[in-house]
Amino acid sequence: MNALSARKPVFAALAALFLLCGGTAFAQKAADRLLAYEAAISSGNPAAAVAFLKDREAFNLAAADDVKGPALLGKAEALKDLRDLLAMPWDKEKANKLNDALSIRIDADKPLAKVGVGPEPEKLLVWLEKYQPSYPQSKKTVVRTAIRQWEIVFGTMTDLREMSWGQARVLQGRGVTVTKDSWGSMVLSERNAVIAQLMKQDQAFIIYNDQVLAAKKDSVALQASVDKVKSRLTPEQLAQLSGKPLADQAYLLGNFFDGGAAKGDSDLARIHAARDSLPKEVLPAQQRDLLGGMMGPAVSKELAGTKAGQKVLGFYAKEGPLKIEIRPLDGKYSAYDPATRTIVLNSETIQQYMRVKGYTADSVMRSPEQVAEIAKYMSPVVVYSSAHHMQDSWARKQGVYKPHVQEDEIEAMSLEGLYTSEKLRKDKVFRSIMDSSRGFSSYATKRVDIATEFSASGSKRFATTVRQRYFSGLPSLDSAASQVLGAVSEELERRSALSVQQRAQNDTMNLTLQEAMEMTPEELAGSAGEIRTDALAKIERDLSALGVYKSRYAASERDSRKALKTIKTSASAKTAAPPAL
Amino acid sequence: MKKLLSTVMLFGLCAGALSADGTPAAPAAPAAPAATGPKFKKYVMDHGYFSCTVPVTWSINREKERDEDYKIFEIQLLAPKSDKAPTSIFVSYYAAENEDFDGYEDFIDRNSTNALGESKSERENYEPVKKIKLWGRRAFELAREKLVFLHPETKSDESVQLKEKIYVLPAKAGFYVLHFSAEKPAFEESLPVFEKVAKSFKGKP
C-alpha cells in the first residue's frame, strides 16, 4: 500500500472515530484531533472536513483562535460543500449548471484553492480521483466538461486555437491565440470568457451556455410558428413581412391577428407571447404606478385564506404594507427590491396576459375586475418574492450579513409551491385562470409545474430539485460562508501584522460595514482588502455562527412541510386512496 | 505505519466502513450477475429499514442527515448514461412519522395527478393507479409521463419528456416507494435494472 492510498482510509477512519467516540473519553485529546483535522483539511480531505464540523469540542477549540479558527472553518465548509455538490446527480445536460456552480467555488481567492482544489480547474480532477474514486466515468466526464477541459472543448488534435477578439481580427493577422498551456493556467471564469467570444464566431460553442442555447431553440420554434401562420396571410401582408427580422415579423403578425386571444391556436399563442406589445397594450409609466398601487390590496385579498398567504399577510401586518411596483424586469417574473422594500412585478408578463386576453391599458384602468384577475394571475410570484422580503427583514433585525444563497430560493419556491397548490384546490377562478393560461403562457405552466413538483416530491426532495435544477449557479449557505470567511480571515491575518496606527489610517479610506453588508459573497471575497477592519471582523463573526441562519431556514422549512401535509393537491373529486387488497 | 493501519482497522470495525467522502459505504455482498446488463451488489439501509441489490455501475446518492431529520430514508441510484434528465431510481422508506407525506394514501394521491388534479394534460399523462402484488405483499403501481421544464425561472420553455414508474408498498409502520424515472427514449433500456432492484427489495412488513 503506498502512502497516498493509505492516507485515505486513515483519515476516513479517524473521522469516524471522532464522530462516534467523541465526548468525555476523548476530551483531553481535542487538541490532538484538531491538529489531525488541520492537516487533513489542508490536503483537501472532505471526510475530515465533515468530521471537524461535527466535532463540537475541536470546533470550539479552533474557534478560540481568532485568526486560524475562521480560516479552518472556511476551508472545512468549502470542502463539505464541494463534496455535497458533486454528490448530486450531474449528467451531461447539466454540465453547464455544474460549470456555474464550480465557477463561484474554484478561483484564486477561494478557500478551495488553499486546500489544493484550484485555482486551476484541472486540480479538481486530481481531487476527485483521490477522494471520490468510485464515481462513475460518466460523472467524471461531466466534471471535465464543466471545467472546460481543453480536450473536451477543442479536441485532442490541436494545442492551439486562434480567434478574433473585439478589434483583433484573425483575418487581419491580429487575432488572439489560445494555447493548451495557457488554457491550463486559466481559471473557470477566464475559460468561460474565451468560450463566450468563440460563440460569437462559431455556433458550435453555444452548447456551453444554456441560456444562449435555449434562446436559439426558442427562436427556431418561433420561426416555425411564423412560417406556419404565413399561409393564412394575404399577399399584401406577406409583402410587409418580407425581409424583416424575426422579431419584427412576430410583431406585425400580432397586429394582423389583432384582438389578442389565441383561442387554442398554439402557433398564434407562441407569436403573441413572444412578440413585443402593440402601443395600446403597453402600460405607460403613470398607469403602471396606478396599477401597482391597486395591486397591493388586490393581491392581499387573494392571499387570504391560504396557509402560505396567511404567512405572507402575517408578515406584512407586522412589517407592512405590501408595496407592489410594476415595471420591466430583465428576464424575471418578479423581484424583491431591498432598497425600497417593494415587490416588483414584470410589466411584460402582465402585458403578455393582457395581449392574449385582449385587454388594453385603458380597459384595465377602468375595470376593477381586470385588476383583480391580474392580481390572481400574479399572486404566486408575489408570494415567492415576499419570502425574499422576509429574509431581508430578518437579516436587518438580526444585524447580520446575509448573502443570497440556495436556501433562500428553496424557501421562496417552497412557499410559492405551497400557495399555488392550495389556491388551485380552493379557488375556482384562480384555477380557471391558471388552467386556461397554460395554453399561451409558460409563466402559468411553470407556476402549475412548481406546485405539482412541490406537492408530489414533498419538501425534502423539492429542496434537491431547487439546488440542482433551478439554482445550481447560486452558492449554498455553506459555500458562501466559506468563500467569504477564507478571504476575510486571510485579510485580517495580514492586517494583524500592521501597527494600530497603520490599520487606523487605512480604515479611514476603506469601505464601511453598511457598504460591505450589501455586497455579494463574490464581491466581498474580492474586495476584502478594501473593507474596514471592524466590518470584516463583524462579518467574520456572523458567518462563523451559521447555526443562526440555519435555524431560520429550518424553521421555515418545517412550516412549509407541515402545511403541505395538511392540504390535498387536487380540486377535483379525486378518488380516495385505493382500497387495501 | 503497521500500528497506524491496525488502529485504523479497529476504528473501521467500531464505526463501520467509510468511503473517502465520509459516507457509509454500502455493505457489499456478491449477488448473482444478470445475464446481461450491469452487475449488482447488496445495499442495506441504516436501521435495517430495507435492503436491495444495486447496479455497481450506477452511482449512489444519499443525504444521511436530512434522512434522519425527515424520517425519510432513501438512496438515489443514477445511471452512468443519461440525456437531459438523469435516469434514476429512488428506493425510499417513509417512516410513519415522516415529515412529508401523511401515509401512503397521501403519497399516491399527490403523485397520481398534477396540481390541477388532472391525470391528462398537454404535458402530462398519469395512468390509473393499479393495485398489484409484489413478492406476496400488497402494493400499488403508478406510471406517468410528463414534460418537465428545465428552466422555470426564465422564459425558456426547454423541457424534457420524463417517463416514470413507481411502486408504493404500505408497511405496518410507514411505507416504501420505489421510483424509476428516465427520459422516454431511455426508459425501456433501464427498466430491467429497475425491475431487478425492485425484485431484490426487502422491507419491513
mmCIF file of C-alpha atoms in Angstrom, chain A residues 332 384-385 387-388 391 402 404-416 450 462-463 466-467 470-472 474-475 553, chain B residues 153:
data_model
loop_
_atom_site.group_PDB
_atom_site.id
_atom_site.type_symbol
_atom_site.label_atom_id
_atom_site.label_comp_id
_atom_site.label_asym_id
_atom_site.label_seq_id
_atom_site.Cartn_x
_atom_site.Cartn_y
_atom_site.Cartn_z
ATOM 1 C CA LYS A 332 -37.656 37.638 -14.285
ATOM 2 C CA TYR A 384 -42.307 33.964 -3.952
ATOM 3 C CA SER A 385 -40.830 37.463 -3.707
ATOM 4 C CA ALA A 387 -40.260 35.244 1.009
ATOM 5 C CA HIS A 388 -37.209 37.216 -0.087
ATOM 6 C CA GLN A 391 -35.369 37.021 4.554
ATOM 7 C CA LYS A 402 -26.847 37.702 4.700
ATOM 8 C CA HIS A 404 -28.286 35.422 -1.361
ATOM 9 C CA VAL A 405 -27.976 31.641 -1.212
ATOM 10 C CA GLN A 406 -29.696 28.493 -2.448
ATOM 11 C CA GLU A 407 -31.510 28.125 0.850
ATOM 12 C CA ASP A 408 -33.299 31.434 0.136
ATOM 13 C CA GLU A 409 -34.606 30.041 -3.124
ATOM 14 C CA ILE A 410 -35.659 26.756 -1.553
ATOM 15 C CA GLU A 411 -37.686 28.717 0.979
ATOM 16 C CA ALA A 412 -39.188 31.060 -1.612
ATOM 17 C CA MET A 413 -40.043 28.380 -4.166
ATOM 18 C CA SER A 414 -41.463 26.106 -1.477
ATOM 19 C CA LEU A 415 -43.709 28.899 -0.239
ATOM 20 C CA GLU A 416 -44.851 29.587 -3.779
ATOM 21 C CA ILE A 450 -43.809 24.143 -9.399
ATOM 22 C CA PHE A 462 -38.023 19.514 -3.679
ATOM 23 C CA ALA A 463 -35.029 21.171 -1.983
ATOM 24 C CA VAL A 466 -34.186 23.583 -6.434
ATOM 25 C CA ARG A 467 -30.487 23.250 -5.657
ATOM 26 C CA TYR A 470 -33.165 25.662 -10.744
ATOM 27 C CA PHE A 471 -30.372 27.401 -8.825
ATOM 28 C CA SER A 472 -27.196 25.413 -9.221
ATOM 29 C CA LEU A 474 -26.102 30.144 -6.711
ATOM 30 C CA PRO A 475 -23.868 29.276 -3.745
ATOM 31 C CA TYR A 553 -34.175 28.195 7.263
ATOM 32 C CA GLU B 153 -37.386 30.828 -13.706
#
